[in-house]
Coordinates of C-alpha atoms in Angstrom, one line a residue:
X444 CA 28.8 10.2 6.9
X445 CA 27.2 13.8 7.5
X446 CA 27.2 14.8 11.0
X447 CA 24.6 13.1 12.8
X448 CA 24.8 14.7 15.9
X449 CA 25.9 12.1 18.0
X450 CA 27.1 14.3 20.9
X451 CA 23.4 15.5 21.2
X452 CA 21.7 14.9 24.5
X453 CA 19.6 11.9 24.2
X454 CA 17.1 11.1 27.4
X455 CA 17.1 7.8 28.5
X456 CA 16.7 5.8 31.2
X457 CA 19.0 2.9 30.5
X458 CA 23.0 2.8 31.6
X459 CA 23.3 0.8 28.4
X460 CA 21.6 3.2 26.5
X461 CA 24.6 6.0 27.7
X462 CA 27.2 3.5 26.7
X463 CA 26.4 3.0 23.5
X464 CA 25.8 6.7 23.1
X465 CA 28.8 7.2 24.3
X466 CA 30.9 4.7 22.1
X467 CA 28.9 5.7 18.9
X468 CA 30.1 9.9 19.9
X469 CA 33.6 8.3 20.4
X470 CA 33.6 7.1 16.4
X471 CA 31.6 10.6 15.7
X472 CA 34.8 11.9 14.1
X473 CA 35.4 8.7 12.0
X474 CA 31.7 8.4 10.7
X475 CA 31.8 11.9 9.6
X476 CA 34.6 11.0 6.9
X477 CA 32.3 9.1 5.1
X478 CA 29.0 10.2 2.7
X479 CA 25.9 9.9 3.7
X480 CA 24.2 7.3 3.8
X481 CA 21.6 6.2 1.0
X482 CA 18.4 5.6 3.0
X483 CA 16.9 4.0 -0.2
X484 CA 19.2 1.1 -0.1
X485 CA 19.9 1.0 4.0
X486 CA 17.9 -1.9 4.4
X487 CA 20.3 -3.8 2.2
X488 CA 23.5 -2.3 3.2
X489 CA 22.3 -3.9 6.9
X490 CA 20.8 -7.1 6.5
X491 CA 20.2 -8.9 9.4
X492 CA 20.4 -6.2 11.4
X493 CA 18.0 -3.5 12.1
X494 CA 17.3 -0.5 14.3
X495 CA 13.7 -0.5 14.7
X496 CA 12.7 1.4 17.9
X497 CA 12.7 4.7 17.1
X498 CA 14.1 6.1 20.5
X499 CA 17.3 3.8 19.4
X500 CA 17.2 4.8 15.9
X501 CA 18.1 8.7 17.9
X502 CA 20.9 7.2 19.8
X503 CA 22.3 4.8 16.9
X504 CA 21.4 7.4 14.2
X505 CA 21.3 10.9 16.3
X506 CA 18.3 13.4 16.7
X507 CA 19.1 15.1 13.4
X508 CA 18.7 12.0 11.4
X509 CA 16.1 9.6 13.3
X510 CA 13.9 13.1 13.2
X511 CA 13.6 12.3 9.3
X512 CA 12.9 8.8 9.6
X513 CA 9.4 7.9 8.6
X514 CA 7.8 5.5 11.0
X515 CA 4.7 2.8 11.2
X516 CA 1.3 4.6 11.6
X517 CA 1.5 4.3 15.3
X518 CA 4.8 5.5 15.6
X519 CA 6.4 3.0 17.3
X520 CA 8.5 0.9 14.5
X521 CA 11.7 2.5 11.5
X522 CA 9.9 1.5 8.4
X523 CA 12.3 -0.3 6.4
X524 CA 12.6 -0.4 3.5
X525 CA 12.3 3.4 3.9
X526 CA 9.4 4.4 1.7
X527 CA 10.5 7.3 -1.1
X528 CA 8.2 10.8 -2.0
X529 CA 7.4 8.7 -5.3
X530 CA 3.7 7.4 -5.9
X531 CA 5.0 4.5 -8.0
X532 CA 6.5 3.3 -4.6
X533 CA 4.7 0.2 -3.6
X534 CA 6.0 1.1 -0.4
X535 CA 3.2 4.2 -0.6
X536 CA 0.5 1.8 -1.6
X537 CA -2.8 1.9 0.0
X538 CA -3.4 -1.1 2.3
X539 CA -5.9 -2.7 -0.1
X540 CA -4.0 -1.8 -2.9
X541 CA -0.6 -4.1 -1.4
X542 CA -3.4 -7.3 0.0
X543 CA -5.0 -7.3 -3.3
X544 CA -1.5 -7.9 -4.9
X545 CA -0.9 -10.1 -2.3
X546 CA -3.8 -11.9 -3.0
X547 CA -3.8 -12.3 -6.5
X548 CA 0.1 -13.3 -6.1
X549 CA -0.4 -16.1 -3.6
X550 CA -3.8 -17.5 -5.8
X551 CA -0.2 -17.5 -8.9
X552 CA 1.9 -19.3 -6.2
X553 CA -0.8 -21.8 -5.8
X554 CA -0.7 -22.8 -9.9
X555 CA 2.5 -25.0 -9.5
X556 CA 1.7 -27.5 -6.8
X557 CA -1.7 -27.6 -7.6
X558 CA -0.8 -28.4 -10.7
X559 CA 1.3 -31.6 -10.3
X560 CA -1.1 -32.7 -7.4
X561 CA -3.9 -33.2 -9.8
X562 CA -1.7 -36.2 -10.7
X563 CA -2.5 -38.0 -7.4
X564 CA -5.6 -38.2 -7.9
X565 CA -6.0 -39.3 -10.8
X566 CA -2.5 -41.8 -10.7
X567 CA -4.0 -45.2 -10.7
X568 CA -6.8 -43.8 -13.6
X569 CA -4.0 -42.8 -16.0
X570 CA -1.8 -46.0 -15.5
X571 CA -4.6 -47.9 -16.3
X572 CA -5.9 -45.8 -19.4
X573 CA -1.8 -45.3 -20.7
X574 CA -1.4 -49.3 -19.9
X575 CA 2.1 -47.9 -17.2
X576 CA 3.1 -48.2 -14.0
X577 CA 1.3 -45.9 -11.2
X578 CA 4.9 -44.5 -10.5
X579 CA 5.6 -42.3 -13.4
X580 CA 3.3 -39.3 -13.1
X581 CA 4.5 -38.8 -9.5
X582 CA 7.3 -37.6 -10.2
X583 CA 7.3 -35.4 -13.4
X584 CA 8.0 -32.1 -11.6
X585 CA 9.7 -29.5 -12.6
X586 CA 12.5 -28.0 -10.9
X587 CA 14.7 -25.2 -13.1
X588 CA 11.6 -22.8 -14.0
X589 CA 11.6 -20.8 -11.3
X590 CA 15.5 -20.8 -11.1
X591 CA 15.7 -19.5 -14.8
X592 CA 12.6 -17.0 -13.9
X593 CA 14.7 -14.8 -11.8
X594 CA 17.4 -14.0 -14.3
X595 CA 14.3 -13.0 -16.0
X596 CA 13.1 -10.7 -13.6
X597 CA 16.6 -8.9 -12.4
X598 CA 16.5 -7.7 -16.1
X599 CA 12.3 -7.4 -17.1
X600 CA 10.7 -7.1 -13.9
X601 CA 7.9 -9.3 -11.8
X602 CA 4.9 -8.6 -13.6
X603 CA 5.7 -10.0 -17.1
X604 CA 7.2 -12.6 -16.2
X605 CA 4.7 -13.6 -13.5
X606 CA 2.1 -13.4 -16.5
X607 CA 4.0 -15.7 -19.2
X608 CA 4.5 -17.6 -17.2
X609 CA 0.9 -18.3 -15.3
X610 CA -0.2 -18.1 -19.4
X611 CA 2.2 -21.0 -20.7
X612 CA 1.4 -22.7 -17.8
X613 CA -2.4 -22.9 -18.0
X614 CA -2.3 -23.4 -21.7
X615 CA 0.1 -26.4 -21.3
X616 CA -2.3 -28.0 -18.4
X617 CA -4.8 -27.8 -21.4
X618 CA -2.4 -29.5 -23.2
X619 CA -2.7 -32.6 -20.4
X620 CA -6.7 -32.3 -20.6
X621 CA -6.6 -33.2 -24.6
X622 CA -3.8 -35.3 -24.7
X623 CA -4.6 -38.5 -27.0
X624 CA -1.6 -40.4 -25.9
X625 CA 1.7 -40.9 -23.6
X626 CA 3.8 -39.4 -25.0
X627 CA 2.0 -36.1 -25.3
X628 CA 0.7 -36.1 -21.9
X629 CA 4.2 -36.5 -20.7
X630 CA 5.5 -33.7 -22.4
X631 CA 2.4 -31.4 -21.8
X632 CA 2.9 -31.9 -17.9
X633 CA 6.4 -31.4 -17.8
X634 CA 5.8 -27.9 -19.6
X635 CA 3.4 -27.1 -17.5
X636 CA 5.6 -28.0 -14.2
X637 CA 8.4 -26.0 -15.7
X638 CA 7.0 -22.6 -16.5
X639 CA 4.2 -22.7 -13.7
X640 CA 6.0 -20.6 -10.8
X641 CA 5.0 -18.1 -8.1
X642 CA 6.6 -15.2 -7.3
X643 CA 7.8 -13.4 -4.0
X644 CA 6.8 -10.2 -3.9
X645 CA 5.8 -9.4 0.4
X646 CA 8.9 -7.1 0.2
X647 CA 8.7 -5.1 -2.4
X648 CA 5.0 -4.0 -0.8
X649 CA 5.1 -4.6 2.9
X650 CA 7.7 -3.1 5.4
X651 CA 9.9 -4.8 7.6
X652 CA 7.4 -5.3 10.6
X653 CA 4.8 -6.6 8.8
X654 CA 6.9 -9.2 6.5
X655 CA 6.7 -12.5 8.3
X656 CA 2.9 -11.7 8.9
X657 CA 2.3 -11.6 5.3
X658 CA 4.9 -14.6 4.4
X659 CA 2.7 -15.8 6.2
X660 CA 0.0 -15.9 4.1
X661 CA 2.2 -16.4 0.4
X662 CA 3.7 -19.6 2.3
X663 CA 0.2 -21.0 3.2
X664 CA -0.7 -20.9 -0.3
X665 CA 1.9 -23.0 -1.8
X666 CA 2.1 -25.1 1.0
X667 CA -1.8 -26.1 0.9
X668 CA -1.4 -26.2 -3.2
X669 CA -0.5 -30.0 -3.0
X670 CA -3.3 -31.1 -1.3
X671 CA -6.1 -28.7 -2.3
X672 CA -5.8 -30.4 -6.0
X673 CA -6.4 -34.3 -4.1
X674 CA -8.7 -33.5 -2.2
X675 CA -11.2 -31.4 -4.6
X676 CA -10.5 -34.3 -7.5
X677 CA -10.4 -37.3 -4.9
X678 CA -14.1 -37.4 -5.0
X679 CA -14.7 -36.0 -9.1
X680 CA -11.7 -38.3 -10.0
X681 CA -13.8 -41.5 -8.5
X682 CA -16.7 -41.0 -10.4
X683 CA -15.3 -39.5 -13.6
X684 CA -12.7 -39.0 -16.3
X685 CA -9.0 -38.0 -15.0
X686 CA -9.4 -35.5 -17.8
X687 CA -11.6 -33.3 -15.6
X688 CA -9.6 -32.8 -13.3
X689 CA -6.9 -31.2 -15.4
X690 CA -9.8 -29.5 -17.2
X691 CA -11.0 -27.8 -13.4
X692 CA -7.6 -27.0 -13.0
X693 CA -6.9 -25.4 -16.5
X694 CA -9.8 -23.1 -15.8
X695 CA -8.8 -22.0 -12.5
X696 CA -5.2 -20.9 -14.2
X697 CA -7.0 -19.0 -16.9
X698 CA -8.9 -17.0 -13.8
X699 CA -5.2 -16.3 -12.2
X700 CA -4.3 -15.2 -15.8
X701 CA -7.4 -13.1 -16.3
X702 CA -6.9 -11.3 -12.5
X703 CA -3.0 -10.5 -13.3
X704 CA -4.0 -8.7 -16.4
X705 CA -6.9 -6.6 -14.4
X706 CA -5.4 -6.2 -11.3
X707 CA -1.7 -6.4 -11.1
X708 CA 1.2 -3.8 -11.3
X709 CA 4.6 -4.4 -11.6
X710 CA 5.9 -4.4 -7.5
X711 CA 9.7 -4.4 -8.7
X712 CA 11.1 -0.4 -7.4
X713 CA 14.5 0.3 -8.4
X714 CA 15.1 2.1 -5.4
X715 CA 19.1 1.1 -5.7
X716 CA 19.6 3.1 -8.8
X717 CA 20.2 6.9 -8.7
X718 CA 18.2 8.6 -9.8
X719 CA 15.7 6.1 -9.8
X720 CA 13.9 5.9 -13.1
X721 CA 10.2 6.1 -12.8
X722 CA 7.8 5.7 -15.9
X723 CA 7.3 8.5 -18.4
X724 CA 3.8 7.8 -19.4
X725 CA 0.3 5.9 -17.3
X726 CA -2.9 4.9 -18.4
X727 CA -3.8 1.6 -20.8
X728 CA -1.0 1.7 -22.8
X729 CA 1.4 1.7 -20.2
X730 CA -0.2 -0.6 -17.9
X731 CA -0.4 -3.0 -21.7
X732 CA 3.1 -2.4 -22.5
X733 CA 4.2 -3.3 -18.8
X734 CA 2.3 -6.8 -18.9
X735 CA 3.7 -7.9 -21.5
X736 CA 7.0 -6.6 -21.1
X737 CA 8.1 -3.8 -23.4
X738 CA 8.6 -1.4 -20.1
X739 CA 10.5 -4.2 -18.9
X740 CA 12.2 -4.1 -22.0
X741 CA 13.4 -1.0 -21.9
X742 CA 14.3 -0.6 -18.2
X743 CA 16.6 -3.5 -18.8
X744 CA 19.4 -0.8 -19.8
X745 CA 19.2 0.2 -16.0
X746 CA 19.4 -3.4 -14.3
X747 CA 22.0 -5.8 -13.8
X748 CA 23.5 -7.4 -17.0
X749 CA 22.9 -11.5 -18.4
X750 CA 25.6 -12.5 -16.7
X751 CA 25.5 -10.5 -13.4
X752 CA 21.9 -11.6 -12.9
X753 CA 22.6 -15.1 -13.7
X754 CA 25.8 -15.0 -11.2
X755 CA 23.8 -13.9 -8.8
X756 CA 22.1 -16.7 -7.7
X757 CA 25.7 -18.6 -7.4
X758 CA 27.0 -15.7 -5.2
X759 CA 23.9 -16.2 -2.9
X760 CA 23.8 -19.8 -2.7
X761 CA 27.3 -21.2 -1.1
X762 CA 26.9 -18.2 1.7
X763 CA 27.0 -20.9 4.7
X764 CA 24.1 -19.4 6.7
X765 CA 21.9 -20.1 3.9
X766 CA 23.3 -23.5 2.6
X767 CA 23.2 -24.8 6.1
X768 CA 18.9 -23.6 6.1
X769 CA 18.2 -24.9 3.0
X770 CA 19.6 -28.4 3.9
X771 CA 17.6 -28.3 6.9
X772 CA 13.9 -26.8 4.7
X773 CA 14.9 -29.5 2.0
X774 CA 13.9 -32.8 4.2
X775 CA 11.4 -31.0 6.4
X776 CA 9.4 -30.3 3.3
X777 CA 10.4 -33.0 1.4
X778 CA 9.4 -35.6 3.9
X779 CA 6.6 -34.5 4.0
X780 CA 5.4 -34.1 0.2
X781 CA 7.2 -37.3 0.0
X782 CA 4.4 -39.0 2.1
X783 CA 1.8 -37.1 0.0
X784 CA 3.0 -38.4 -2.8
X785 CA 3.7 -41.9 -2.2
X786 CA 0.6 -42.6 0.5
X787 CA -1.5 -43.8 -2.7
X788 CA 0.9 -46.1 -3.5
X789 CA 1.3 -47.1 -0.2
X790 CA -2.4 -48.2 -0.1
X791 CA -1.8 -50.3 -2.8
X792 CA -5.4 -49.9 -4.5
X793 CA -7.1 -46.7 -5.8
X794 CA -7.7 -44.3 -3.3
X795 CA -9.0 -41.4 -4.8
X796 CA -12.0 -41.0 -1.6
X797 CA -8.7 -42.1 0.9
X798 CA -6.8 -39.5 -0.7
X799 CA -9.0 -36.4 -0.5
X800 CA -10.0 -37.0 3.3
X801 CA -6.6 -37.1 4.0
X802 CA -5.9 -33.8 2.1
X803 CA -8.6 -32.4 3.9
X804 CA -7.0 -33.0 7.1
X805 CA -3.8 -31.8 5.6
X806 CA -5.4 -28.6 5.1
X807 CA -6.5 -28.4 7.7
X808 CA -3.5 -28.6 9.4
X809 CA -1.8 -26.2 7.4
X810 CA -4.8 -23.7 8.2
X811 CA -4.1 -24.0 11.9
X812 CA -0.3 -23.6 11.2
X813 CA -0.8 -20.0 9.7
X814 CA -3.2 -19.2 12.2
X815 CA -0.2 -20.3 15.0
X816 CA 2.3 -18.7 12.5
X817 CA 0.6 -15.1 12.2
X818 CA 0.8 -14.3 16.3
X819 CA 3.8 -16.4 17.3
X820 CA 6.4 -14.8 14.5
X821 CA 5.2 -11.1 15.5
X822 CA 5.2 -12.5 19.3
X823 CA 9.0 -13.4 18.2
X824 CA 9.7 -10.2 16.9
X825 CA 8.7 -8.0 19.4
X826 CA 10.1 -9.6 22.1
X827 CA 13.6 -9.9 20.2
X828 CA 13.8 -5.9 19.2
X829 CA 12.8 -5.6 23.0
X830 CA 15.7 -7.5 24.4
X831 CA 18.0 -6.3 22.1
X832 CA 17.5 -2.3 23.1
X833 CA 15.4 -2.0 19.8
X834 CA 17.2 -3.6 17.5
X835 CA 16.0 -6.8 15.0
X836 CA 18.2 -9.3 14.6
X837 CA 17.8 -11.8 11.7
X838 CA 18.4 -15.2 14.1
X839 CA 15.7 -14.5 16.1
X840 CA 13.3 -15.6 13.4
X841 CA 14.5 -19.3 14.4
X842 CA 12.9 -19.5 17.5
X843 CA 9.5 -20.5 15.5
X844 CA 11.3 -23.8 14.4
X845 CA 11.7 -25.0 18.3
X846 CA 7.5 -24.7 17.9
X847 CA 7.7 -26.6 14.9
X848 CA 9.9 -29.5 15.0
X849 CA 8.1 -31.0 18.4
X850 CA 4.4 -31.3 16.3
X851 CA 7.0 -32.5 13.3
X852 CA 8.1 -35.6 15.5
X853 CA 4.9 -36.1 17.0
X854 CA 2.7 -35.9 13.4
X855 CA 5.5 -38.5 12.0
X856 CA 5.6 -40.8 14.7
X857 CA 2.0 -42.7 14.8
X858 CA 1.4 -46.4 14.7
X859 CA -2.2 -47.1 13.4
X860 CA -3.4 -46.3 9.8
X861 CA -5.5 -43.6 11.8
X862 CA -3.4 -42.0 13.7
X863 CA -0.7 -41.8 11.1
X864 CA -3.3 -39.4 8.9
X865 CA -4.0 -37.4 12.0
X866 CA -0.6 -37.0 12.7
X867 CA 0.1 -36.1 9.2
X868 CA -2.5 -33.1 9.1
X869 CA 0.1 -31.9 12.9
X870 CA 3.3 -32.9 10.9
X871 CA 1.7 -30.0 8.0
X872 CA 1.6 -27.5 10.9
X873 CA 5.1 -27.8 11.7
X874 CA 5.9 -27.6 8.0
X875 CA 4.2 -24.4 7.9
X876 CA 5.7 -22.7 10.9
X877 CA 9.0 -23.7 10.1
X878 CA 9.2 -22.9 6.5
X879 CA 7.5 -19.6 7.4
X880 CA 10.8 -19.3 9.8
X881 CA 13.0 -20.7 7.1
X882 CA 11.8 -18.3 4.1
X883 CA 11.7 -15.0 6.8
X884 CA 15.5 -15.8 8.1
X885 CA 16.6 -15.9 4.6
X886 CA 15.2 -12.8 3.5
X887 CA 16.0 -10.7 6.1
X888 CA 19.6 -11.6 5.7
X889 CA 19.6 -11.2 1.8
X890 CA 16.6 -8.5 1.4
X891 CA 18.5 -7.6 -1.7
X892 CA 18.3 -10.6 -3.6
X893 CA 14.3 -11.8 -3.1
X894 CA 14.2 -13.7 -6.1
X895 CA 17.3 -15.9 -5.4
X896 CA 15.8 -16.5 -2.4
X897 CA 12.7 -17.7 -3.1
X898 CA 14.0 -19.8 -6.1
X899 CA 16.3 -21.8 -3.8
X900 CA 14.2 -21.8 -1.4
X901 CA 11.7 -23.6 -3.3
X902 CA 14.5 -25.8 -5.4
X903 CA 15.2 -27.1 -1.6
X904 CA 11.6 -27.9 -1.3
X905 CA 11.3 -29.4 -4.4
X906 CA 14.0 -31.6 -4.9
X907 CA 13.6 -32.9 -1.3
X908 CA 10.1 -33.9 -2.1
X909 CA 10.8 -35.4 -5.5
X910 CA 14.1 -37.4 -4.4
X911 CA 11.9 -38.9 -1.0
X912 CA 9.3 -40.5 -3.6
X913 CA 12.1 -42.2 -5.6
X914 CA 13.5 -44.6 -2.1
X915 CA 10.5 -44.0 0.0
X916 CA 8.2 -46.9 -1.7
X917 CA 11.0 -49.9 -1.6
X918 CA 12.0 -48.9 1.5
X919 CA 8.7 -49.1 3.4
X920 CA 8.3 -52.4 1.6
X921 CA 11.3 -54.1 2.7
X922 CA 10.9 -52.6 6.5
X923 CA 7.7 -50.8 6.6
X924 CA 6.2 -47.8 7.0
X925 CA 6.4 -46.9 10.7
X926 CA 10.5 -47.5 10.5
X927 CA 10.4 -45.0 7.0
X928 CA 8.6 -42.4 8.9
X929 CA 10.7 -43.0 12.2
X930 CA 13.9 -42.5 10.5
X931 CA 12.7 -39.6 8.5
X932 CA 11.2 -37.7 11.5
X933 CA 14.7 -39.0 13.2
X934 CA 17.0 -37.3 10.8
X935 CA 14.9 -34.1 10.4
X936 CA 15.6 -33.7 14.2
X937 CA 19.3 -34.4 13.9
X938 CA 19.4 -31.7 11.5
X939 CA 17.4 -29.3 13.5
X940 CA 20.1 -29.5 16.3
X941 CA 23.2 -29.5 13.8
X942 CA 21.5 -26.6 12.0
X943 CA 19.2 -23.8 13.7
X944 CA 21.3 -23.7 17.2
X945 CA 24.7 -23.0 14.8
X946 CA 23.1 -20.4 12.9
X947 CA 21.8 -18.7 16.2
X948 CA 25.1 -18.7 17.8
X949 CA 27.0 -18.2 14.5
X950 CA 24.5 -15.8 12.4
X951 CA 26.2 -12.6 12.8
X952 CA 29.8 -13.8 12.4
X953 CA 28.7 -15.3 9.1
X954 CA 26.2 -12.2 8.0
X955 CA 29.4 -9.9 8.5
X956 CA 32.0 -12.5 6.9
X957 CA 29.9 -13.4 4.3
X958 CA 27.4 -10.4 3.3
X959 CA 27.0 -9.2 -0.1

């Protein structure tokens, strides 16, 4: 590393702060052996660990370099990633430039839930039209799309395949709308499951500080997807056709569609190649040929090869810290979209006006979770970069799940019909806090690989929610509800103390063993 003047006088006030000084001016001669570092990719290079205070970025960093940081607007936070001198940088976007991306891309994340939850609704209407079972469109979701999607992207970039894939899946929805039989339907919703998939784009726009904030947002979007799609069709589905219900929703995916091609840029910055290539034309064309992926085409040359994108995802998924959380997200999300999915059954008549007032409160719940989410996980932060001299340490993010899981056992654990859909609108504010927690942790200790994590993030999700509605319904039959919802709520605990209290004490032996 260059000299960074590590022997410079530094004022502080702190004996710990002269100690570290002192040990970092000790290695001075060491660290000057190696090149300098690449601020571009920094971030990466030391994930799950970051200086943010700028006072110890001079001690960690010395005057000479911390001097050349650039920092929050009011000075008091390291932006990371650092942003470049480029324009193209989303990094350098204005602020409503990065929340209308955000908002377009969390109305795309809403597509695939929404999707399949128009099924609930209309369950015991197509059984009876289709002469089946009220089982079988519960659980045609699918599961490898977004897996598959970010090989896709590590070559071609965000924005094309966010659009394909928002198109295919609004014109396959259409598909289910005009379906004249069973056997098309089936096929129509399972294409539309497969390629309908958000993407995760907060940290290609928004730094370091302000990540979990806007998370939190992109997470209340898919998690209120589900139940937005009941409770809108609960009521239309009781005095109408099924078929317009998937006809509503096929419209509201053309109006994603329509807002991507207006609005959205591609977000995905190569900032880890040197030099980093930035396009050689603007205007229409370019904005055209980016959409539907020829720039992505030919940026390709540049990005990781077919088989080192799709390794990627298998290099990311065994690292312990991560396996161990997505256990733990699996059944806390799955339980609960288990419930959603099953409660109609459960009631053992159609429930269409049942089903949207429960929704409602659902979304409600998951309104007051974001709300809880937005000042306790800056509340977290703060407090952890002020205990730890100014530095941000990746575990820390946890602490939200100790909110979480206490609502979580109370929202499971109710005994009357009405209490149990009160206290499954508090079990959806835990959900949201803690997968908030969940999906923060895991980026900030793999801010390289955004993609991987929010495809196994959401695999997690997924197949814990679609395995629960397979064994929920016999289960509560044989031994009823309140001992299904007891157990569940019982082993989502268990895990909470096998899981988030190892990962705290164990994080940063497992970050260092097992980084990338």
């Amino acid at each position: 590393m260059a000299d960074h003047g590590l022997a410079q006088e530094v004022p502080t006030d702190s004996v710990s702060d002269v100690d570290r000084k002192q040990e970092l001016t000790d290695s001075a001669s060491d660290e000057s052996k190696k090149p300098e570092l690449n601020w571009n990719t920094f971030y990466e290079q030391r994930a799950g660990r970051l200086v943010v205070d700028p006072k110890e970025a001079s001690i960690e960093f010395g005057e000479a370099i911390a001097s050349k940081l650039k920092l929050s607007e009011d000075g008091t936070k390291v932006l990371w990633p650092q942003p470049t001198d480029s324009k193209y940088d989303p990094q350098n976007w204005s602020s409503l430039r990065k929340n209308m991306h955000l908002l377009i891309i969390t109305l795309a994340a809403i597509v695939p839930d929404f999707d399949s939850g128009i099924g609930i609704a209309g369950t015991f209407q197509l059984a009876t039209q289709y002469d089946t079972t009220t089982g079988w469109s519960i659980f045609l979701l699918g599961l490898m799309g977004g897996l598959f999607a970010v090989i896709l992207i590590r070559r071609y970039g965000r924005l094309p395949v966010l659009f394909w894939s928002q198109v295919l899946a609004a014109a396959f929805l259409a598909g289910c709308t005009f379906a004249p039989n069973l056997r098309t339907f089936t096929v129509m919703r399972c294409l539309t499951a497969l390629f309908g998939f958000g993407l995760y784009v907060v940290t290609d726009l928004f730094p370091f500080h302000l990540q979990a904030r806007k998370l939190n947002i992109w997470t209340m979007g898919f998690i209120l997807s589900p139940f937005i799609s009941p409770f809108a069709f609960g009521f239309l589905v009781a005095r109408l056709s099924w078929r317009w219900a998937y006809g509503i929703g096929s419209i509201y995916g053309a109006i994603v569609c329509i807002l991507i091609m207006l609005f959205m840029e591609e977000t995905m910055y190569d900032r880890n190649i040197d030099p980093i290539p930035e396009p050689a034309e603007e205007g229409f064309s370019y904005r055209f040929k980016t959409l539907i992926g020829i720039t992505g085409y030919k940026m390709s040359k540049y990005r990781l090869s077919w088989y080192e994108a799709t390794a990627s995802l298998f290099r990311v998924v065994w690292r312990p810290h991560l396996l161990i959380i997505l256990v733990f997200e699996a059944l806390v999300f799955g339980f609960s979209i288990g419930i959603n999915v099953t409660t109609p059954v459960f009631l053992g008549t159609p429930p269409p006006l049942d089903t949207a007032s429960r929704s409602l409160l659902s979304l409600v719940g998951i309104i007051i979770g974001e709300l809880i989410g937005r000042f306790n996980n800056d509340y977290i932060m703060n407090v952890s970069i002020r205990r730890n001299n100014g530095v941000f340490e990746a575990e820390s993010r946890l602490w939200a799940c100790y909110v979480g899981i206490p609502l979580y056992i109370c929202g499971f654990n109710q005994l009357s019909p009405g209490a149990f859909i009160m206290g499954f609108g508090i079990s959806m504010v835990a959900v949201m806090i803690i997968t908030v927690a969940v999906y923060a942790y895991c980026n900030d200790c793999f801010p390289q690989h955004p993609g991987e994590i929010s495809a196994l993030v959401n695999l997690a999700r997924t197949l814990g929610g679609f395995a629960v509605a397979y064994f929920q319904i016999p289960w509560a039959v044989k031994n009823g509800t309140l001992q299904v919802f007891g157990v569940e709520s019982a082993v989502v605990t268990g895990l909470f103390f096998l899981c988030v209290p190892l990962i705290q004490i164990k994080g940063r032996y497992f970050r260092e063993r097992f980084s990338l």
